[in-house]
Tab-separated table of N, CA, C and O in Angstrom:
chain	number	residue	atom	x	y	z
A	1	MET	N	92.768	-45.305	42.600
A	1	MET	CA	93.068	-46.575	41.728
A	1	MET	C	91.985	-47.565	42.114
A	1	MET	O	91.635	-47.960	43.000
A	2	ASN	N	91.812	-48.408	40.906
A	2	ASN	CA	90.913	-49.392	41.316
A	2	ASN	C	91.718	-50.689	41.469
A	2	ASN	O	91.082	-51.887	41.214
A	3	ASN	N	92.634	-50.741	42.067
A	3	ASN	CA	93.637	-51.921	42.288
A	3	ASN	C	93.241	-52.600	43.480
A	3	ASN	O	93.315	-51.947	44.666
A	4	ASN	N	92.907	-53.704	43.451
A	4	ASN	CA	92.600	-54.738	44.694
A	4	ASN	C	93.990	-55.405	45.374
A	4	ASN	O	93.734	-56.139	46.222
A	5	ASN	N	95.234	-54.986	44.890
A	5	ASN	CA	96.492	-55.583	45.303
A	5	ASN	C	96.738	-54.857	46.626
A	5	ASN	O	97.019	-53.809	46.613
A	6	SER	N	97.015	-55.797	47.637
A	6	SER	CA	97.331	-55.327	48.948
A	6	SER	C	98.928	-55.146	48.920
A	6	SER	O	99.235	-54.294	49.885
A	7	ASN	N	99.593	-55.215	48.046
A	7	ASN	CA	101.022	-54.877	48.105
A	7	ASN	C	101.196	-53.632	47.313
A	7	ASN	O	102.313	-53.196	47.262
A	8	THR	N	100.239	-52.614	47.166
A	8	THR	CA	100.443	-51.475	46.533
A	8	THR	C	100.870	-50.482	47.425
A	8	THR	O	100.296	-50.482	48.508
A	9	ASN	N	101.950	-49.642	47.196
A	9	ASN	CA	102.519	-48.691	48.015
A	9	ASN	C	102.982	-47.450	47.081
A	9	ASN	O	103.092	-47.292	45.911
A	10	ASN	N	103.226	-46.605	47.885
A	10	ASN	CA	103.551	-45.171	47.387
A	10	ASN	C	105.095	-44.948	47.180
A	10	ASN	O	105.589	-44.501	48.360
A	11	ASN	N	105.833	-45.816	46.533
A	11	ASN	CA	107.361	-45.785	46.435
A	11	ASN	C	107.842	-44.573	45.973
A	11	ASN	O	107.289	-43.906	45.138
A	12	SER	N	108.726	-44.098	46.813
A	12	SER	CA	109.393	-42.786	46.481
A	12	SER	C	109.975	-42.626	45.085
A	12	SER	O	110.426	-41.517	44.541
A	13	ASN	N	110.415	-43.719	44.688
A	13	ASN	CA	110.852	-43.873	43.100
A	13	ASN	C	109.950	-43.721	42.084
A	13	ASN	O	110.423	-43.768	40.710
A	14	THR	N	108.801	-43.349	42.305
A	14	THR	CA	107.702	-43.321	41.327
A	14	THR	C	107.697	-41.991	40.799
A	14	THR	O	107.981	-41.084	41.668
A	15	ASN	N	107.238	-41.804	39.682
A	15	ASN	CA	106.947	-40.751	39.122
A	15	ASN	C	105.615	-40.330	38.238
A	15	ASN	O	105.635	-41.347	37.202
A	16	ASN	N	104.548	-39.515	38.651
A	16	ASN	CA	103.405	-39.587	37.761
A	16	ASN	C	103.652	-38.921	36.308
A	16	ASN	O	102.769	-38.958	35.583
A	17	ASN	N	104.843	-38.075	36.318
A	17	ASN	CA	104.803	-37.276	35.021
A	17	ASN	C	106.263	-37.803	34.305
A	17	ASN	O	107.164	-37.131	34.165
A	18	ILE	N	106.384	-39.135	33.905
A	18	ILE	CA	107.135	-39.673	32.814
A	18	ILE	C	107.342	-38.936	31.825
A	18	ILE	O	106.730	-39.053	31.028
A	19	ASN	N	108.496	-38.507	31.614
A	19	ASN	CA	108.695	-37.776	30.277
A	19	ASN	C	110.163	-38.179	29.779
A	19	ASN	O	110.967	-37.790	30.164
A	20	THR	N	110.241	-39.034	28.726
A	20	THR	CA	111.326	-39.743	28.189
A	20	THR	C	111.888	-38.634	27.285
A	20	THR	O	113.047	-38.898	26.675
A	21	THR	N	111.170	-37.757	26.743
A	21	THR	CA	111.777	-36.821	25.911
A	21	THR	C	112.658	-35.916	26.306
A	21	THR	O	113.166	-34.958	25.909
A	22	ASP	N	112.724	-35.650	27.748
A	22	ASP	CA	113.248	-34.623	28.531
A	22	ASP	C	114.691	-34.943	28.718
A	22	ASP	O	115.174	-35.497	29.396
A	23	ALA	N	115.460	-34.010	27.660
A	23	ALA	CA	117.103	-34.151	27.778
A	23	ALA	C	117.580	-33.905	29.266
A	23	ALA	O	118.705	-34.171	29.354
A	24	THR	N	116.742	-33.176	30.012
A	24	THR	CA	117.330	-32.881	31.359
A	24	THR	C	116.894	-33.959	32.374
A	24	THR	O	117.217	-33.718	33.628
A	25	ASN	N	116.391	-34.891	32.006
A	25	ASN	CA	115.982	-36.036	32.860
A	25	ASN	C	117.224	-36.534	33.726
A	25	ASN	O	118.381	-36.831	33.176
A	26	PRO	N	117.196	-36.583	34.959
A	26	PRO	CA	118.404	-36.800	35.808
A	26	PRO	C	119.129	-38.182	35.959
A	26	PRO	O	120.229	-38.313	35.987
A	27	ASN	N	118.281	-39.089	35.036
A	27	ASN	CA	118.843	-40.429	34.760
A	27	ASN	C	119.457	-40.364	33.466
A	27	ASN	O	120.128	-41.723	33.131
A	28	ARG	N	119.429	-39.591	32.550
A	28	ARG	CA	119.919	-39.840	31.289
A	28	ARG	C	121.173	-40.056	31.039
A	28	ARG	O	121.528	-40.993	30.239
A	29	GLU	N	122.056	-39.399	31.745
A	29	GLU	CA	123.444	-39.535	31.436
A	29	GLU	C	124.090	-40.785	32.066
A	29	GLU	O	124.523	-41.539	31.515
A	30	THR	N	123.541	-41.441	33.194
A	30	THR	CA	123.792	-42.352	33.919
A	30	THR	C	123.093	-43.676	33.008
A	30	THR	O	124.138	-44.771	32.538
A	31	CYS	N	122.022	-43.696	32.416
A	31	CYS	CA	121.553	-44.583	31.599
A	31	CYS	C	122.250	-44.610	30.275
A	31	CYS	O	122.602	-46.034	29.791
A	32	ASN	N	122.463	-43.532	29.782
A	32	ASN	CA	123.288	-43.480	28.536
A	32	ASN	C	124.820	-44.198	28.476
A	32	ASN	O	125.316	-44.996	27.681
A	33	THR	N	125.354	-43.942	29.861
A	33	THR	CA	126.656	-44.899	30.191
A	33	THR	C	126.490	-45.931	30.187
A	33	THR	O	127.190	-46.894	29.739
A	34	ILE	N	125.295	-46.633	30.584
A	34	ILE	CA	125.244	-48.076	30.839
A	34	ILE	C	124.852	-48.801	29.495
A	34	ILE	O	125.604	-49.687	29.297
A	35	ILE	N	124.085	-48.055	28.623
A	35	ILE	CA	123.734	-48.429	27.476
A	35	ILE	C	125.067	-48.427	26.515
A	35	ILE	O	125.210	-49.507	25.699
A	36	LYS	N	125.924	-47.454	26.639
A	36	LYS	CA	127.215	-47.594	25.948
A	36	LYS	C	128.022	-48.848	26.291
A	36	LYS	O	128.822	-49.249	25.463
A	37	GLY	N	128.025	-48.858	27.564
A	37	GLY	CA	128.745	-50.051	28.131
A	37	GLY	C	128.259	-51.359	27.731
A	37	GLY	O	129.042	-52.250	27.294
A	38	LEU	N	127.012	-51.567	27.353
A	38	LEU	CA	126.393	-52.663	26.737
A	38	LEU	C	126.854	-52.988	25.332
A	38	LEU	O	127.287	-54.097	24.797
A	39	ILE	N	126.660	-51.724	24.805
A	39	ILE	CA	127.255	-51.612	23.098
A	39	ILE	C	128.613	-51.948	23.072
A	39	ILE	O	129.170	-52.919	22.169
A	40	ASN	N	129.422	-51.425	23.933
A	40	ASN	CA	130.914	-51.830	23.909
A	40	ASN	C	131.221	-53.398	24.272
A	40	ASN	O	132.162	-53.815	23.730
A	41	LYS	N	130.264	-53.899	24.847
A	41	LYS	CA	130.634	-55.547	25.125
A	41	LYS	C	129.750	-56.235	23.993
A	41	LYS	O	129.627	-57.360	24.173
A	42	ASN	N	129.167	-55.578	22.933
A	42	ASN	CA	128.470	-56.104	21.719
A	42	ASN	C	127.002	-56.804	22.461
A	42	ASN	O	126.558	-57.883	21.936
A	43	ILE	N	126.511	-56.285	23.276
A	43	ILE	CA	125.142	-56.865	24.155
A	43	ILE	C	124.168	-56.002	23.307
A	43	ILE	O	124.049	-54.891	23.352
A	44	ASN	N	123.181	-56.852	22.720
A	44	ASN	CA	122.214	-56.064	21.872
A	44	ASN	C	120.860	-56.529	22.274
A	44	ASN	O	119.825	-56.458	21.765
A	45	PHE	N	120.593	-57.197	23.486
A	45	PHE	CA	119.257	-57.560	23.929
A	45	PHE	C	119.394	-57.218	25.726
A	45	PHE	O	120.066	-57.686	26.282
A	46	LEU	N	118.098	-56.490	25.921
A	46	LEU	CA	118.108	-56.220	27.334
A	46	LEU	C	116.746	-56.706	27.735
A	46	LEU	O	115.529	-56.287	27.255
A	47	ALA	N	116.628	-57.736	28.652
A	47	ALA	CA	115.377	-58.158	29.189
A	47	ALA	C	115.430	-57.641	30.773
A	47	ALA	O	116.179	-57.864	31.476
A	48	ILE	N	114.004	-57.216	31.136
A	48	ILE	CA	113.857	-56.797	32.341
A	48	ILE	C	112.565	-57.257	32.992
A	48	ILE	O	111.438	-57.434	32.252
A	49	ASP	N	112.668	-57.876	34.170
A	49	ASP	CA	111.388	-58.145	34.841
A	49	ASP	C	110.325	-57.051	35.146
A	49	ASP	O	110.795	-56.013	35.357
A	50	PHE	N	109.184	-57.356	34.977
A	50	PHE	CA	107.990	-56.657	35.149
A	50	PHE	C	107.922	-55.986	36.843
A	50	PHE	O	108.027	-54.785	37.241
A	51	ASP	N	107.307	-56.950	37.496
A	51	ASP	CA	106.922	-56.634	38.656
A	51	ASP	C	108.319	-56.704	39.798
A	51	ASP	O	109.366	-57.351	39.655
A	52	LEU	N	108.179	-55.692	40.563
A	52	LEU	CA	109.263	-55.010	41.349
A	52	LEU	C	110.697	-54.634	40.788
A	52	LEU	O	111.553	-54.756	41.308
A	53	THR	N	110.537	-54.636	39.304
A	53	THR	CA	111.890	-54.081	38.664
A	53	THR	C	111.564	-53.019	37.989
A	53	THR	O	112.004	-51.774	38.487
A	54	LEU	N	110.782	-53.250	36.874
A	54	LEU	CA	110.254	-52.008	36.205
A	54	LEU	C	109.209	-51.201	36.838
A	54	LEU	O	109.362	-49.977	36.907
A	55	CYS	N	108.260	-51.981	37.504
A	55	CYS	CA	107.393	-51.461	38.443
A	55	CYS	C	107.982	-51.528	39.864
A	55	CYS	O	108.630	-52.442	40.227
A	56	SER	N	107.375	-50.349	40.765
A	56	SER	CA	107.949	-50.229	42.051
A	56	SER	C	106.964	-51.372	43.047
A	56	SER	O	107.175	-51.567	44.018
A	57	ILE	N	106.000	-52.084	42.400
A	57	ILE	CA	105.093	-52.845	43.271
A	57	ILE	C	105.131	-54.392	42.456
A	57	ILE	O	105.629	-54.589	41.342
A	58	HIS	N	104.364	-55.215	43.203
A	58	HIS	CA	104.141	-56.408	42.599
A	58	HIS	C	102.611	-56.638	42.319
A	58	HIS	O	101.994	-56.374	43.376
A	59	THR	N	102.212	-56.679	41.085
A	59	THR	CA	100.899	-56.984	40.747
A	59	THR	C	100.315	-58.128	41.133
A	59	THR	O	98.990	-58.265	41.045
A	60	SER	N	101.060	-59.114	41.332
A	60	SER	CA	100.647	-60.620	41.528
A	60	SER	C	99.902	-61.010	40.313
A	60	SER	O	98.961	-61.717	40.446
A	61	GLY	N	99.907	-60.223	39.224
A	61	GLY	CA	99.163	-60.698	37.826
A	61	GLY	C	97.678	-60.200	38.045
A	61	GLY	O	96.700	-60.718	37.103
A	62	ARG	N	97.297	-59.511	38.893
A	62	ARG	CA	95.860	-59.109	38.995
A	62	ARG	C	95.675	-57.524	39.536
A	62	ARG	O	94.908	-57.129	40.108
A	63	TRP	N	96.370	-56.918	38.572
A	63	TRP	CA	96.052	-55.448	38.382
A	63	TRP	C	94.794	-55.187	37.800
A	63	TRP	O	94.435	-55.244	36.800
A	64	ASN	N	93.825	-54.276	38.718
A	64	ASN	CA	92.492	-54.169	38.238
A	64	ASN	C	92.503	-52.596	37.741
A	64	ASN	O	91.366	-52.374	37.104
A	65	GLY	N	93.350	-51.663	37.832
A	65	GLY	CA	93.351	-50.424	37.503
A	65	GLY	C	93.704	-50.368	36.039
A	65	GLY	O	93.852	-51.293	35.357
A	66	THR	N	93.859	-49.061	35.397
A	66	THR	CA	94.019	-48.775	34.181
A	66	THR	C	95.682	-48.964	33.851
A	66	THR	O	96.471	-48.939	34.952
A	67	ALA	N	95.780	-48.876	32.629
A	67	ALA	CA	97.313	-48.968	32.280
A	67	ALA	C	98.007	-47.782	32.906
A	67	ALA	O	99.319	-47.663	33.374
A	68	LYS	N	97.311	-46.864	32.500
A	68	LYS	CA	97.826	-45.353	33.048
A	68	LYS	C	98.134	-45.263	34.255
A	68	LYS	O	99.248	-44.996	35.000
A	69	GLU	N	97.102	-45.744	35.369
A	69	GLU	CA	97.558	-45.762	36.765
A	69	GLU	C	98.777	-46.862	37.215
A	69	GLU	O	99.515	-46.406	37.772
A	70	LEU	N	98.669	-47.651	36.469
A	70	LEU	CA	99.924	-48.794	36.643
A	70	LEU	C	101.095	-48.099	36.102
A	70	LEU	O	102.255	-48.340	36.705
A	71	SER	N	101.201	-47.344	35.076
A	71	SER	CA	102.382	-46.479	34.599
A	71	SER	C	102.982	-45.722	35.538
A	71	SER	O	104.120	-45.400	36.004
A	72	TYR	N	102.220	-45.131	36.614
A	72	TYR	CA	102.443	-44.304	37.664
A	72	TYR	C	103.398	-45.019	38.753
A	72	TYR	O	104.150	-44.457	39.743
A	73	THR	N	103.518	-46.256	38.792
A	73	THR	CA	104.094	-47.121	39.706
A	73	THR	C	105.629	-47.691	39.189
A	73	THR	O	106.557	-48.190	39.588
A	74	LEU	N	105.873	-47.312	37.737
A	74	LEU	CA	107.017	-47.442	36.969
A	74	LEU	C	107.994	-46.908	37.571
A	74	LEU	O	108.138	-45.543	38.075
A	75	ARG	N	109.522	-47.271	37.756
A	75	ARG	CA	110.579	-46.791	38.169
A	75	ARG	C	111.086	-45.834	37.115
A	75	ARG	O	111.466	-46.120	36.136
A	76	PRO	N	111.224	-44.442	37.519
A	76	PRO	CA	111.600	-43.653	36.545
A	76	PRO	C	112.973	-44.022	35.706
A	76	PRO	O	113.225	-43.964	34.684
A	77	PHE	N	114.029	-44.557	36.643
A	77	PHE	CA	115.235	-44.893	36.169
A	77	PHE	C	115.114	-46.190	35.206
A	77	PHE	O	115.672	-46.010	34.166
A	78	MET	N	114.243	-47.160	35.521
A	78	MET	CA	114.154	-48.129	34.567
A	78	MET	C	113.546	-47.854	33.207
A	78	MET	O	113.838	-48.162	32.259
A	79	VAL	N	112.468	-46.789	33.286
A	79	VAL	CA	111.867	-46.338	32.146
A	79	VAL	C	112.865	-45.687	31.280
A	79	VAL	O	112.903	-45.587	30.045
A	80	GLU	N	113.622	-44.897	31.851
A	80	GLU	CA	114.735	-44.098	31.125
A	80	GLU	C	115.830	-45.164	30.444
A	80	GLU	O	116.385	-45.004	29.439
A	81	LEU	N	116.188	-46.159	31.182
A	81	LEU	CA	117.242	-47.142	30.741
A	81	LEU	C	116.483	-47.884	29.490
A	81	LEU	O	117.311	-47.977	28.544
A	82	LEU	N	115.325	-48.347	29.731
A	82	LEU	CA	114.803	-49.012	28.182
A	82	LEU	C	114.787	-47.918	27.141
A	82	LEU	O	114.897	-48.446	25.985
A	83	TYR	N	114.596	-46.623	27.528
A	83	TYR	CA	114.274	-45.619	26.547
A	83	TYR	C	115.605	-45.534	25.791
A	83	TYR	O	115.693	-45.637	24.461
A	84	CYS	N	116.554	-45.503	26.820
A	84	CYS	CA	117.885	-45.376	26.120
A	84	CYS	C	118.524	-46.274	25.267
A	84	CYS	O	119.093	-46.359	24.093
A	85	ALA	N	118.162	-47.502	25.760
A	85	ALA	CA	118.230	-48.921	25.046
A	85	ALA	C	117.668	-48.866	23.682
A	85	ALA	O	118.199	-49.287	22.501
A	86	LEU	N	115.900	-48.531	23.559
A	86	LEU	CA	115.553	-48.516	22.689
A	86	LEU	C	116.046	-47.536	21.478
A	86	LEU	O	116.121	-47.881	20.149
A	87	LEU	N	116.492	-46.482	22.175
A	87	LEU	CA	117.087	-45.406	20.884
A	87	LEU	C	118.499	-45.858	20.460
A	87	LEU	O	118.643	-45.334	19.493
A	88	ASN	N	119.141	-46.702	21.317
A	88	ASN	CA	120.195	-47.175	20.680
A	88	ASN	C	120.271	-48.669	20.034
A	88	ASN	O	121.145	-49.094	19.813
A	89	ASN	N	119.113	-48.986	19.608
A	89	ASN	CA	118.754	-50.071	18.686
A	89	ASN	C	119.109	-51.380	19.465
A	89	ASN	O	119.431	-52.388	18.712
A	90	ILE	N	119.134	-51.634	20.715
A	90	ILE	CA	119.173	-52.513	21.474
A	90	ILE	C	117.813	-53.278	21.753
A	90	ILE	O	116.739	-52.571	21.898
A	91	CYS	N	117.662	-54.465	21.442
A	91	CYS	CA	116.325	-54.995	21.552
A	91	CYS	C	116.008	-55.130	23.206
A	91	CYS	O	116.859	-55.204	24.083
A	92	VAL	N	114.738	-54.837	23.437
A	92	VAL	CA	114.167	-54.871	24.804
A	92	VAL	C	113.034	-55.670	24.892
A	92	VAL	O	112.129	-56.003	24.033
A	93	ALA	N	113.079	-56.263	26.113
A	93	ALA	CA	112.047	-57.561	26.392
A	93	ALA	C	111.621	-57.123	27.760
A	93	ALA	O	112.344	-56.774	28.632
A	94	ILE	N	110.181	-57.332	28.227
A	94	ILE	CA	109.637	-57.083	29.345
A	94	ILE	C	109.321	-58.653	29.664
A	94	ILE	O	108.429	-59.248	28.982
A	95	VAL	N	109.819	-59.251	30.574
A	95	VAL	CA	109.496	-60.537	30.945
A	95	VAL	C	108.835	-60.759	32.421
A	95	VAL	O	109.019	-59.947	33.232
A	96	THR	N	107.907	-61.659	32.610
A	96	THR	CA	107.365	-61.718	33.781
A	96	THR	C	106.522	-63.090	33.586
A	96	THR	O	106.139	-63.629	32.943
A	97	PHE	N	106.185	-63.119	35.070
A	97	PHE	CA	105.237	-64.662	35.293
A	97	PHE	C	103.635	-64.141	35.263
A	97	PHE	O	102.681	-64.817	35.553
A	98	SER	N	103.362	-62.941	35.126
A	98	SER	CA	102.067	-62.308	35.140
A	98	SER	C	101.440	-62.814	34.070
A	98	SER	O	102.055	-63.063	32.942
A	99	CYS	N	99.959	-62.893	34.029
A	99	CYS	CA	99.371	-63.481	32.929
A	99	CYS	C	98.656	-62.208	32.095
A	99	CYS	O	97.703	-62.267	31.458
A	100	GLN	N	99.127	-60.944	32.636
A	100	GLN	CA	98.148	-59.613	32.176
A	100	GLN	C	99.080	-59.343	30.818
A	100	GLN	O	99.460	-57.914	30.863
A	101	THR	N	99.343	-59.796	29.782
A	101	THR	CA	100.057	-59.423	28.614
A	101	THR	C	99.406	-58.238	28.059
A	101	THR	O	100.123	-57.423	27.887
A	102	THR	N	98.131	-58.159	27.844
A	102	THR	CA	97.511	-56.982	27.316
A	102	THR	C	97.729	-55.727	28.270
A	102	THR	O	98.036	-54.590	27.857
A	103	LYS	N	97.733	-55.746	29.441
A	103	LYS	CA	97.809	-54.567	30.212
A	103	LYS	C	99.263	-54.267	30.407
A	103	LYS	O	99.655	-52.891	30.303
A	104	ILE	N	100.258	-55.111	30.294
A	104	ILE	CA	101.564	-54.670	30.292
A	104	ILE	C	102.122	-53.947	28.770
A	104	ILE	O	102.539	-53.095	28.789
A	105	THR	N	101.479	-54.639	27.835
A	105	THR	CA	101.559	-54.061	26.713
A	105	THR	C	101.010	-52.610	26.657
A	105	THR	O	101.608	-51.512	25.852
A	106	SER	N	99.714	-52.312	27.451
A	106	SER	CA	99.361	-51.014	27.468
A	106	SER	C	99.830	-50.000	28.063
A	106	SER	O	100.218	-49.008	27.689
A	107	VAL	N	100.615	-50.471	29.123
A	107	VAL	CA	101.503	-49.719	30.092
A	107	VAL	C	102.661	-49.101	29.092
A	107	VAL	O	103.021	-47.928	29.208
A	108	ILE	N	103.532	-50.261	28.463
A	108	ILE	CA	104.460	-49.763	27.478
A	108	ILE	C	104.180	-48.698	26.457
A	108	ILE	O	104.497	-47.677	26.333
A	109	SER	N	102.672	-48.727	25.794
A	109	SER	CA	102.212	-47.926	25.178
A	109	SER	C	101.929	-46.498	25.629
A	109	SER	O	101.902	-45.360	25.077
A	110	THR	N	101.917	-46.528	26.937
A	110	THR	CA	101.276	-45.333	27.602
A	110	THR	C	102.673	-44.566	27.850
A	110	THR	O	102.460	-43.397	27.767
A	111	ILE	N	103.786	-45.168	28.124
A	111	ILE	CA	104.742	-44.299	28.446
A	111	ILE	C	105.895	-44.133	27.365
A	111	ILE	O	106.708	-43.138	27.504
A	112	TYR	N	105.869	-44.684	26.264
A	112	TYR	CA	106.709	-44.506	25.155
A	112	TYR	C	105.999	-44.230	23.883
A	112	TYR	O	104.793	-44.783	23.679
A	113	PRO	N	106.691	-43.445	22.804
A	113	PRO	CA	106.054	-43.211	21.597
A	113	PRO	C	105.784	-44.755	20.895
A	113	PRO	O	106.514	-45.613	20.941
A	114	LYS	N	104.892	-44.658	20.127
A	114	LYS	CA	104.425	-45.855	19.408
A	114	LYS	C	105.638	-46.425	18.580
A	114	LYS	O	105.866	-47.725	18.844
A	115	HIS	N	106.213	-45.835	17.869
A	115	HIS	CA	107.593	-46.208	17.174
A	115	HIS	C	108.574	-47.193	18.017
A	115	HIS	O	109.149	-47.859	17.690
A	116	LEU	N	108.418	-46.580	19.236
A	116	LEU	CA	109.424	-47.374	20.249
A	116	LEU	C	108.589	-48.501	21.034
A	116	LEU	O	109.086	-49.503	21.510
A	117	ALA	N	107.561	-48.058	21.445
A	117	ALA	CA	106.503	-49.190	22.281
A	117	ALA	C	106.476	-50.538	21.375
A	117	ALA	O	106.476	-51.546	21.916
A	118	ASP	N	106.303	-50.180	20.056
A	118	ASP	CA	105.868	-51.278	19.182
A	118	ASP	C	107.088	-52.350	19.092
A	118	ASP	O	106.914	-53.566	18.696
A	119	ARG	N	108.320	-51.756	19.469
A	119	ARG	CA	109.580	-52.799	19.368
A	119	ARG	C	109.786	-53.545	20.607
A	119	ARG	O	110.616	-54.449	20.605
A	120	VAL	N	108.962	-53.165	21.694
A	120	VAL	CA	109.379	-53.941	22.869
A	120	VAL	C	108.842	-55.217	22.968
A	120	VAL	O	107.509	-55.366	22.777
A	121	ILE	N	109.318	-56.408	23.318
A	121	ILE	CA	108.694	-57.715	23.318
A	121	ILE	C	108.193	-57.843	24.789
A	121	ILE	O	109.195	-57.360	25.695
A	122	ILE	N	107.159	-58.358	24.755
A	122	ILE	CA	106.442	-58.760	26.107
A	122	ILE	C	106.477	-60.226	26.097
A	122	ILE	O	105.814	-61.153	25.280
A	123	LYS	N	107.169	-60.868	27.147
A	123	LYS	CA	106.761	-62.411	27.351
A	123	LYS	C	106.456	-62.415	28.725
A	123	LYS	O	107.078	-62.356	29.542
A	124	CYS	N	105.158	-63.081	28.724
A	124	CYS	CA	104.407	-63.377	29.909
A	124	CYS	C	104.116	-65.074	29.956
A	124	CYS	O	104.043	-65.596	29.140
A	125	SER	N	103.642	-65.579	31.092
A	125	SER	CA	103.551	-66.888	31.320
A	125	SER	C	102.327	-67.239	30.662
A	125	SER	O	101.878	-68.560	30.170
A	126	GLU	N	101.365	-66.245	30.259
A	126	GLU	CA	99.964	-66.884	29.871
A	126	GLU	C	100.087	-67.265	28.399
A	126	GLU	O	99.212	-68.018	27.769
A	127	ASP	N	101.269	-66.954	27.596
A	127	ASP	CA	101.325	-67.373	26.417
A	127	ASP	C	102.202	-68.511	26.013
A	127	ASP	O	102.411	-68.979	24.810
A	128	ALA	N	102.394	-69.204	27.001
A	128	ALA	CA	102.993	-70.671	27.111
A	128	ALA	C	104.674	-70.481	26.408
A	128	ALA	O	105.173	-71.502	25.977
A	129	SER	N	105.043	-69.282	26.310
A	129	SER	CA	106.563	-69.032	25.481
A	129	SER	C	107.640	-69.540	26.453
A	129	SER	O	108.521	-69.956	26.121
A	130	TRP	N	107.247	-69.501	27.705
A	130	TRP	CA	108.379	-70.113	28.600
A	130	TRP	C	108.550	-71.521	28.297
A	130	TRP	O	109.637	-72.090	28.773
A	131	ASP	N	107.664	-72.407	27.550
A	131	ASP	CA	107.954	-73.615	27.451
A	131	ASP	C	108.596	-74.039	26.072
A	131	ASP	O	108.977	-75.047	25.735
A	132	ASN	N	108.541	-72.894	25.031
A	132	ASN	CA	109.421	-72.953	24.042
A	132	ASN	C	110.967	-73.410	24.137
A	132	ASN	O	111.674	-72.731	24.972
A	133	LYS	N	111.392	-74.118	23.258
A	133	LYS	CA	113.042	-74.291	23.350
A	133	LYS	C	113.554	-73.660	22.041
A	133	LYS	O	113.156	-73.792	20.941
A	134	SER	N	114.490	-72.743	22.386
A	134	SER	CA	115.249	-72.063	21.220
A	134	SER	C	116.144	-73.052	20.649
A	134	SER	O	116.709	-73.614	21.159
A	135	GLU	N	115.944	-72.811	19.198
A	135	GLU	CA	117.289	-73.481	18.551
A	135	GLU	C	118.664	-73.018	18.824
A	135	GLU	O	119.588	-73.383	18.336
A	136	LEU	N	118.687	-71.693	19.645
A	136	LEU	CA	119.927	-71.212	20.195
A	136	LEU	C	120.710	-71.878	21.052
A	136	LEU	O	121.654	-71.856	21.306
A	137	LEU	N	119.702	-72.853	21.920
A	137	LEU	CA	120.168	-73.275	23.111
A	137	LEU	C	121.023	-74.611	22.833
A	137	LEU	O	120.741	-75.351	22.049
């Protein structure tokens, strides 16, 4: 990998062959149960932090490798949870203080089919969206 991040490690939770279409995925049943619980509570939005939550590493906003390489650090359980949420029409957001919006968007496009990846909202510190005041507040 071309990553200059000293925090990179080979976490046992990572999986280089993420296959979200595999019905035998060992996380599928648990993730579907969690998503059904959200739906039963009328929760329709799931936001997940990128570094050390979706990813097993902290990129420090300076990942120099490819999106494909970064996708190998994703936690399979989290990938499956977001996949199940998307399949059940729950809005999904990836939130981060990283300034690598394009890289994170590419990672999501690497792991999910286009029709699902296009629905994932990416909120990063570089787009100044953290400063926006919502009329819902």
